[in-house]
Coordinates of N, CA and C in Angstrom, one line a residue:
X1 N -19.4 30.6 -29.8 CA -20.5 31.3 -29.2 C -21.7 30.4 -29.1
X2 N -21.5 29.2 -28.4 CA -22.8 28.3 -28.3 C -22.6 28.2 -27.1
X3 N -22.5 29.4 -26.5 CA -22.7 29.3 -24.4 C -24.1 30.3 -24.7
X4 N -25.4 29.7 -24.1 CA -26.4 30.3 -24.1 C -26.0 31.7 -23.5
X5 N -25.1 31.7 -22.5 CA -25.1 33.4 -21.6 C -24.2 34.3 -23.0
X6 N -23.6 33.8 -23.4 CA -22.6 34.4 -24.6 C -23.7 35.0 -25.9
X7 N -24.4 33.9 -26.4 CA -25.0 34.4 -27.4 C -26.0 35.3 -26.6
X8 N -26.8 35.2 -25.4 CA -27.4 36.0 -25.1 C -27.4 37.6 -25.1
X9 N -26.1 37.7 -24.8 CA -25.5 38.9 -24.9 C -25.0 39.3 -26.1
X10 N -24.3 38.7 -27.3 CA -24.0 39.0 -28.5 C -25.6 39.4 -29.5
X11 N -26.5 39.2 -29.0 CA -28.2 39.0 -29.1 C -28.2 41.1 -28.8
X12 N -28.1 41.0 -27.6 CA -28.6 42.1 -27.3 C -27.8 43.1 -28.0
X13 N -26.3 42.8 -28.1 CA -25.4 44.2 -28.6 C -26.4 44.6 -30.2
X14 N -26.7 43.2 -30.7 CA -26.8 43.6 -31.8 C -27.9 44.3 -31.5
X15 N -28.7 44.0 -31.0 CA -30.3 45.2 -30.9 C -30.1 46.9 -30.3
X16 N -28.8 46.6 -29.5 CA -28.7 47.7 -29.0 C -28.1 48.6 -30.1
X17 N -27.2 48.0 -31.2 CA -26.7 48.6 -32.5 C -27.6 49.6 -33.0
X18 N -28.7 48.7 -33.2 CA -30.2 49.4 -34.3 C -30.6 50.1 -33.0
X19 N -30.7 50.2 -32.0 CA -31.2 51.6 -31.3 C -29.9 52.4 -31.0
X20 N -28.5 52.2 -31.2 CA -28.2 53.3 -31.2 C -28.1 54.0 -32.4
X21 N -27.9 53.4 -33.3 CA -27.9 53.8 -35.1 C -29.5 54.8 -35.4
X22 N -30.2 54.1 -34.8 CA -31.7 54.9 -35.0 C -31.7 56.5 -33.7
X23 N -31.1 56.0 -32.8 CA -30.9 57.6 -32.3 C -30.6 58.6 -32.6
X24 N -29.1 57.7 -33.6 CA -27.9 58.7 -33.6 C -29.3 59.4 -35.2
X25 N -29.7 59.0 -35.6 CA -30.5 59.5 -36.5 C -31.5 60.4 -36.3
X26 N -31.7 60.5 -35.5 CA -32.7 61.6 -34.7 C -32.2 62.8 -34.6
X27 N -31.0 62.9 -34.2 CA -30.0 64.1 -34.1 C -29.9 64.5 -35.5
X28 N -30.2 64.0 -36.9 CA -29.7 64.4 -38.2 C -30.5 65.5 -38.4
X29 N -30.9 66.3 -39.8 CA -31.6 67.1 -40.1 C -32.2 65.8 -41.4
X30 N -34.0 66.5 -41.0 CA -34.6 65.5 -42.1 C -35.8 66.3 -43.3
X31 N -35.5 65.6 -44.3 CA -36.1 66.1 -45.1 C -37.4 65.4 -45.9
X32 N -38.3 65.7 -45.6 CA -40.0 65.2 -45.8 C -40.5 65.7 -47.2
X33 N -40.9 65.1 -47.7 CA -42.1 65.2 -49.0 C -43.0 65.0 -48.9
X34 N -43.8 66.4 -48.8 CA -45.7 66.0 -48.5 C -46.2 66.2 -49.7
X35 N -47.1 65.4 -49.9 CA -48.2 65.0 -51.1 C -49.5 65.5 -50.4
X36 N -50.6 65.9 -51.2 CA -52.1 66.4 -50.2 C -52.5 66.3 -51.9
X37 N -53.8 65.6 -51.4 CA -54.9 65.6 -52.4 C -56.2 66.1 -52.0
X38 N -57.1 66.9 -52.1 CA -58.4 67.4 -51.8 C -59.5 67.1 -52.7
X39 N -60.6 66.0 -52.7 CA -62.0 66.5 -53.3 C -63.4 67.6 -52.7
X40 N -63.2 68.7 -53.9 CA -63.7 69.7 -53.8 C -65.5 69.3 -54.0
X41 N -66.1 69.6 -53.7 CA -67.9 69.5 -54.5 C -68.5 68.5 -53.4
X42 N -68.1 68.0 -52.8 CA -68.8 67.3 -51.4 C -69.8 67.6 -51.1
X43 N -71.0 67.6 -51.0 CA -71.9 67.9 -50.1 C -71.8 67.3 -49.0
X44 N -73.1 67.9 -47.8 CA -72.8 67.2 -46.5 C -74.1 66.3 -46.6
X45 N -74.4 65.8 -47.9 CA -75.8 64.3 -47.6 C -75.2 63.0 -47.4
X46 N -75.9 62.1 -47.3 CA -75.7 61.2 -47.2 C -75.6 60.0 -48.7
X47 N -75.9 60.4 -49.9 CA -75.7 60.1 -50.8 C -74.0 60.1 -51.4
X48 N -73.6 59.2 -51.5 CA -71.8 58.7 -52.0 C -72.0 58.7 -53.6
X49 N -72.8 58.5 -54.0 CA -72.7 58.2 -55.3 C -73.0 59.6 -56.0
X50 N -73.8 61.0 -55.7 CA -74.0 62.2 -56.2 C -72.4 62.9 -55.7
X51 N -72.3 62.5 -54.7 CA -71.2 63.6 -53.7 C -69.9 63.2 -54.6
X52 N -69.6 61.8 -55.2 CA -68.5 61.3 -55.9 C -68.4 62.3 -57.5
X53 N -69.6 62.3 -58.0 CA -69.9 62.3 -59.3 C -69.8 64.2 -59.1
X54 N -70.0 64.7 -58.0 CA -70.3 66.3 -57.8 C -68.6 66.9 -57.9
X55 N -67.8 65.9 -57.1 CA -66.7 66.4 -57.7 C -65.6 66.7 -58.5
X56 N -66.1 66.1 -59.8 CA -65.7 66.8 -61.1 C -66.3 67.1 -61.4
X57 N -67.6 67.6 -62.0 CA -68.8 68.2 -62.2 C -69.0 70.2 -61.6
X58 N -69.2 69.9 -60.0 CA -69.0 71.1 -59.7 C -68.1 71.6 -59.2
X59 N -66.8 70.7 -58.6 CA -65.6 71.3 -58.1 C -64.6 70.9 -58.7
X60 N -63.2 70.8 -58.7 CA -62.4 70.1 -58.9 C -61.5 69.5 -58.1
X61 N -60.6 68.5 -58.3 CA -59.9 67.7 -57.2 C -58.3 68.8 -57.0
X62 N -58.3 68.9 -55.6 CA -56.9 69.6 -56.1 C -55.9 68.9 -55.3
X63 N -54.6 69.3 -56.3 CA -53.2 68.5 -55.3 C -52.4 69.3 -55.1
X64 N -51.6 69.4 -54.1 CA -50.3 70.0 -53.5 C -49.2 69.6 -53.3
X65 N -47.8 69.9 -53.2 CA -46.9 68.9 -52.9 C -45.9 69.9 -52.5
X66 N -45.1 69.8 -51.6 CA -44.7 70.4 -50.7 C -43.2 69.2 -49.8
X67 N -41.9 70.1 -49.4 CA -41.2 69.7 -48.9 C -40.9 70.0 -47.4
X68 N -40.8 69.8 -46.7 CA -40.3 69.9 -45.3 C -39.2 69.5 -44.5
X69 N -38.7 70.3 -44.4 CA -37.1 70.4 -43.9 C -36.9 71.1 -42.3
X70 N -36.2 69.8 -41.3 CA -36.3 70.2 -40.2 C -34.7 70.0 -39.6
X71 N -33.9 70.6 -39.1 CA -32.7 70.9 -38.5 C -33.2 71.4 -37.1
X72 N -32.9 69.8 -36.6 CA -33.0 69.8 -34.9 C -31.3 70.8 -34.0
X73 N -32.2 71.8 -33.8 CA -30.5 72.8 -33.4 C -30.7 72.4 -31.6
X74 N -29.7 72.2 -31.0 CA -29.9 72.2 -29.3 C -30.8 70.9 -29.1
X75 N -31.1 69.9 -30.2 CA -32.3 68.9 -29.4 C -31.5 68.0 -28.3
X76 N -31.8 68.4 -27.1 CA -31.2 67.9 -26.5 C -31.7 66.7 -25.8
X77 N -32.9 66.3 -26.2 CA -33.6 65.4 -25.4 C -33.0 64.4 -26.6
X78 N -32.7 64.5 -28.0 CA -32.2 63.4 -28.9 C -30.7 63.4 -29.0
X79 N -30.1 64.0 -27.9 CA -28.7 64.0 -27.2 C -28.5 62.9 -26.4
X80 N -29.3 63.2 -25.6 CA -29.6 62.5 -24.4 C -29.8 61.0 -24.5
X81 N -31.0 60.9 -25.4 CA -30.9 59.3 -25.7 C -29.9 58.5 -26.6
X82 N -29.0 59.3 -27.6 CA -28.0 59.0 -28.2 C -26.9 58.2 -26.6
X83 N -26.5 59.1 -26.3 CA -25.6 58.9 -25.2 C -25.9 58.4 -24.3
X84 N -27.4 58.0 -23.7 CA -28.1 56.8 -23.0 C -27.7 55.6 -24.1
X85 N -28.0 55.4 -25.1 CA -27.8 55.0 -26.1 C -25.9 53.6 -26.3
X86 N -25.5 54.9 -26.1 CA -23.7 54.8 -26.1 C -23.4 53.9 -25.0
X87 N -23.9 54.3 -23.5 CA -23.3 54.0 -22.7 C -24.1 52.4 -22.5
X88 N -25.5 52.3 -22.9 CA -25.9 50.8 -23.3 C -25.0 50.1 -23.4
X89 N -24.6 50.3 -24.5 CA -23.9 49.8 -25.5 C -22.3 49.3 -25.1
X90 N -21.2 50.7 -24.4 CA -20.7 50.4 -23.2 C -20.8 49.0 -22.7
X91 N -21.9 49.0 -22.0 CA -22.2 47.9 -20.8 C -22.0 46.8 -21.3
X92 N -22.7 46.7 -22.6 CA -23.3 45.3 -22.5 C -21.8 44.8 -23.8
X93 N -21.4 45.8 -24.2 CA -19.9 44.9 -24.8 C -19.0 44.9 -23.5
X94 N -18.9 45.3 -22.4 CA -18.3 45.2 -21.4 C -18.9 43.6 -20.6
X95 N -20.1 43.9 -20.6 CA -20.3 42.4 -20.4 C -20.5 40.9 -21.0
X96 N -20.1 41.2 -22.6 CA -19.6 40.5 -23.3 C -18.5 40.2 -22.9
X97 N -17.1 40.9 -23.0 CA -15.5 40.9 -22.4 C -16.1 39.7 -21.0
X98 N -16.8 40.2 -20.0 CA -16.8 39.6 -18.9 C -17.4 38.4 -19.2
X99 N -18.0 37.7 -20.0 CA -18.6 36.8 -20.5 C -17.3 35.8 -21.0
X100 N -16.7 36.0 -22.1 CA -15.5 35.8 -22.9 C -14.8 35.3 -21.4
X101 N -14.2 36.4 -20.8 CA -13.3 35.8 -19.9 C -13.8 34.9 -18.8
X102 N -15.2 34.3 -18.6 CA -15.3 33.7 -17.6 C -15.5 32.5 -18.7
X103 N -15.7 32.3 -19.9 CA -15.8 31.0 -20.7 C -14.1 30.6 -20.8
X104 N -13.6 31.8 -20.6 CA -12.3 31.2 -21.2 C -11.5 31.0 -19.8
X105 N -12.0 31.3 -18.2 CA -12.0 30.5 -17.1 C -12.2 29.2 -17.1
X106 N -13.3 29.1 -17.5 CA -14.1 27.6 -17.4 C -13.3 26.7 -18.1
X107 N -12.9 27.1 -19.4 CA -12.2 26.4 -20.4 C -10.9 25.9 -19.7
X108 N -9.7 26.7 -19.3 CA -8.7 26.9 -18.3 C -9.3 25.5 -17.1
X109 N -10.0 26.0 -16.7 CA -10.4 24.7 -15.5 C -10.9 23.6 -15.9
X110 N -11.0 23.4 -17.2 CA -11.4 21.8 -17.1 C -10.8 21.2 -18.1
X111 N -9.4 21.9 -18.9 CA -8.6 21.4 -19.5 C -7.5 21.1 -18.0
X112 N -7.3 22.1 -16.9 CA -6.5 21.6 -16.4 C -6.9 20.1 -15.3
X113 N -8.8 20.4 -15.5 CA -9.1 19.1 -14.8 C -9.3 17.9 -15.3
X114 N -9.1 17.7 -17.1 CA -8.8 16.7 -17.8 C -6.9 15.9 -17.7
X115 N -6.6 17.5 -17.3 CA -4.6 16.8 -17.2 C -4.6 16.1 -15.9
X116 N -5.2 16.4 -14.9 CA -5.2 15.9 -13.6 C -5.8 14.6 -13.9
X117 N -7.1 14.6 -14.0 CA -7.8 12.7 -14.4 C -6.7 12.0 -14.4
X118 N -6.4 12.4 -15.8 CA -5.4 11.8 -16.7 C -4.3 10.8 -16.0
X119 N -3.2 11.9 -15.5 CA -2.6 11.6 -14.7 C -2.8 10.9 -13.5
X120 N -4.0 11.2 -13.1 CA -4.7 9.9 -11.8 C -4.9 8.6 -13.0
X121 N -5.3 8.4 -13.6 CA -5.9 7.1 -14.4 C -4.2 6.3 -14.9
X122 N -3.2 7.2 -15.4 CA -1.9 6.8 -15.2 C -1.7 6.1 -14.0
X123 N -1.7 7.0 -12.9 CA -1.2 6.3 -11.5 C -2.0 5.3 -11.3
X124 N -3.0 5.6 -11.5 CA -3.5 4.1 -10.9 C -3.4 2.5 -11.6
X125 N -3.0 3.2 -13.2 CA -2.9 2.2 -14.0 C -1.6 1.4 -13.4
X126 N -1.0 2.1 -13.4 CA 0.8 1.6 -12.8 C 0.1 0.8 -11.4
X127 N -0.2 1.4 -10.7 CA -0.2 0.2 -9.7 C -1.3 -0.6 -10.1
X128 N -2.1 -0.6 -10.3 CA -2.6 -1.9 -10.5 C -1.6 -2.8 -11.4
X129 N -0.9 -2.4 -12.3 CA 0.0 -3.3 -13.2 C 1.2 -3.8 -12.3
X130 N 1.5 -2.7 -10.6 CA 2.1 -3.4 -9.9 C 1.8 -4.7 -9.0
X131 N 0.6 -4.1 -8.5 CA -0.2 -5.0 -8.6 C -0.1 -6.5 -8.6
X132 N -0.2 -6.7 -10.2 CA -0.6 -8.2 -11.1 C 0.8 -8.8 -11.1
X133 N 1.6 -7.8 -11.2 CA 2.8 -8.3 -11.2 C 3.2 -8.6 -9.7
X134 N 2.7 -8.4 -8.6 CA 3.2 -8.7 -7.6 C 2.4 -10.2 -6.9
X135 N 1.1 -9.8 -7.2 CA 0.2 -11.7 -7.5 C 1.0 -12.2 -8.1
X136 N 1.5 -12.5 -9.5 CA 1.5 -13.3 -10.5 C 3.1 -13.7 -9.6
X137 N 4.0 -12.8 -8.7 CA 5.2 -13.1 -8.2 C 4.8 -14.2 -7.1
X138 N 3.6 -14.1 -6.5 CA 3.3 -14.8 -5.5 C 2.8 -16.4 -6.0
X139 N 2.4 -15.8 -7.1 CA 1.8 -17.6 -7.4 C 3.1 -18.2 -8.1
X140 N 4.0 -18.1 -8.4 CA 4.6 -18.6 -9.1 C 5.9 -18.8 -8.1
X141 N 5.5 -18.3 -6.8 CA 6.8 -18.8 -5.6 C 6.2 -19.9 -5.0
X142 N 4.5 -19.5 -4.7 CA 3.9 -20.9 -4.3 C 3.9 -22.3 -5.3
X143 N 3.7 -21.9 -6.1 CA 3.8 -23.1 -7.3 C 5.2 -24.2 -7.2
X144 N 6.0 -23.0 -6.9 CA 7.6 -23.9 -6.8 C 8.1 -24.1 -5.2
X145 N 7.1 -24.2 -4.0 CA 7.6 -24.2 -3.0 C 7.1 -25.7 -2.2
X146 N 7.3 -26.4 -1.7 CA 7.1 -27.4 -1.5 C 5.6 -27.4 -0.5
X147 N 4.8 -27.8 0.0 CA 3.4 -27.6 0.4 C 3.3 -28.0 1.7
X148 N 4.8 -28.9 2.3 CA 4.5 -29.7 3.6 C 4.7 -28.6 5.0
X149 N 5.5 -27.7 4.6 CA 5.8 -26.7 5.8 C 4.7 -25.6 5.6
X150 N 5.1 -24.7 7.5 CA 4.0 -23.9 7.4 C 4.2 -22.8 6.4
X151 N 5.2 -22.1 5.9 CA 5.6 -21.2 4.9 C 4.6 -21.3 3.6
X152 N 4.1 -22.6 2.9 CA 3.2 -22.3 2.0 C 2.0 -21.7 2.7
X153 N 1.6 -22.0 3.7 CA 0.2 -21.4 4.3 C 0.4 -19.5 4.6
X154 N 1.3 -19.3 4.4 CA 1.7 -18.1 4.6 C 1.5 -17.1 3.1
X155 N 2.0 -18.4 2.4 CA 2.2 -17.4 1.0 C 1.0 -17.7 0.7
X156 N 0.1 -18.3 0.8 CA -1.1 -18.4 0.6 C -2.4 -17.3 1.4
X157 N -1.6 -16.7 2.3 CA -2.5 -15.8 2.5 C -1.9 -14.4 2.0
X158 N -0.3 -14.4 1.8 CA 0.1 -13.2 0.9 C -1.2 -13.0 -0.7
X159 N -0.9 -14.3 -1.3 CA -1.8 -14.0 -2.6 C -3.1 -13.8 -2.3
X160 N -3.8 -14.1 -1.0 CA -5.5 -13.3 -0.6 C -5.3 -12.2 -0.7
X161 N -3.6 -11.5 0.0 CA -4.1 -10.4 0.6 C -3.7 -9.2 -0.8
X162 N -2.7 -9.9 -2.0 CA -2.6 -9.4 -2.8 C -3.9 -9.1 -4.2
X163 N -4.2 -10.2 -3.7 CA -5.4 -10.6 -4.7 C -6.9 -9.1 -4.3
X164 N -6.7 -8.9 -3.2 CA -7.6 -7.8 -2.7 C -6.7 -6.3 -3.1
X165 N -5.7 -6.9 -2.7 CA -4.8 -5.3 -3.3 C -5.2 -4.6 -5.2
X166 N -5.0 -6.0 -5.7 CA -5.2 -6.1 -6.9 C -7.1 -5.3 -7.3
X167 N -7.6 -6.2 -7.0 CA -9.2 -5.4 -7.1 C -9.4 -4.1 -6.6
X168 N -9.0 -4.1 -5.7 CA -8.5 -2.0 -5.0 C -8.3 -1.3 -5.7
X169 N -7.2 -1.7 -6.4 CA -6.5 -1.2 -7.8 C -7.0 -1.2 -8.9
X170 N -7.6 -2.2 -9.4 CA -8.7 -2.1 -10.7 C -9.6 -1.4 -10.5
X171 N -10.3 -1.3 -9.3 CA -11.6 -0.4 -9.5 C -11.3 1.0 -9.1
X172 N -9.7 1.3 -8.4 CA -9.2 3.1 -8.4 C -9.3 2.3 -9.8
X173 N -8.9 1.9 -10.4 CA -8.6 2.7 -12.1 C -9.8 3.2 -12.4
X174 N -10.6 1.8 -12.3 CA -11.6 2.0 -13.0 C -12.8 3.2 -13.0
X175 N -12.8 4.0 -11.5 CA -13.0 4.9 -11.1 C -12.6 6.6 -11.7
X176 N -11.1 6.3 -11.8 CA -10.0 7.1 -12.1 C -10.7 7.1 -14.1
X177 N -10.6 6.2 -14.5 CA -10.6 6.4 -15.8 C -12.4 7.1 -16.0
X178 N -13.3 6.3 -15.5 CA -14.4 7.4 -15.2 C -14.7 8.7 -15.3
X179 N -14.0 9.0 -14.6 CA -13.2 10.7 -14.0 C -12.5 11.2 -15.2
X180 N -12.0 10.5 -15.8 CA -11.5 11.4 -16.9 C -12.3 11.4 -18.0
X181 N -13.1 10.3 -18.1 CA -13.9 10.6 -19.6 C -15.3 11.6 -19.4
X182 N -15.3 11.4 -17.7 CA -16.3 12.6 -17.2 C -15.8 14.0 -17.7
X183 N -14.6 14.3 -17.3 CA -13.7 15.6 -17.5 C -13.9 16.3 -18.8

């Protein structure tokens, strides 16, 4: 999962988890604990320090506590987003799968474009090795061929024209092997 589009998406499912988990929560029945505190003896002046002191003195503080319990019956608008929700969720592991299968395309094409290199960098290795071996046949006929007739001038331009064959051939390799370490 270190293809930026992959984790991007494996990113979202998870967010989209915690909003559908928090929807589906909305549809529950919930139960509240209210606490209420009141100071009694307030006046309406502007003195804080009598109005503080007034209420234990002349009134008392009082507390309440209290439960609240709600059972959403028919909410259908917290249906709705549940199942907006769902179908999110749907998508985007759907376009996860579509993710998955286009990495695992990619993958497919460039293992089969590493076997191809390959096999080019083979071929061309063989010829050039034909190549060297077909110079090294040429110099070693001129070497043994006597120099007075027109025949050596002949094999003398076979080993030019092999000798260029040969470089053709080193640099497809060299090319060719390029190409695969690119792959």
């Amino acid at each position: 999962y270190n293809r930026p589009d992959v984790a991007r998406v494996i990113k979202a499912i998870k967010s989209s988890a915690v909003q559908l988990e928090m929807s589906q929560k909305d549809m529950l029945p919930a139960l509240q604990m209210v606490l209420e505190t009141y100071a009694m003896g307030l006046d309406g002046g502007y003195d804080v320090a009598t109005a503080f002191g007034n209420q234990f003195s002349n009134g008392a503080p009082s507390y309440s506590a209290g439960l609240l319990f709600e059972v959403p019956l028919g909410n259908r608008a917290a249906q709705a987003r549940y199942r907006r929700r769902q179908l999110e969720m749907r998508q985007l592991q759907n376009q996860l799968q579509t993710s998955l299968e286009q990495v695992k395309v990619d993958v497919e094409l460039a293992v089969r474009e590493v076997e191809t290199y390959y096999r080019e960098m083979n071929a061309q290795y063989e010829v050039m090795r034909a190549s060297a071996r077909e110079l090294e046949y040429l110099m070693q006929r001129w070497q043994r061929l006597p120099g007075e007739d027109g025949a050596a001038g002949l094999i003398l331009d076979d080993i030019l024209s092999a000798q260029n064959v040969l470089v053709e051939s080193e640099n497809a390799f060299v090319r060719a092997q390029a190409a695969y370490n690119v792959a």
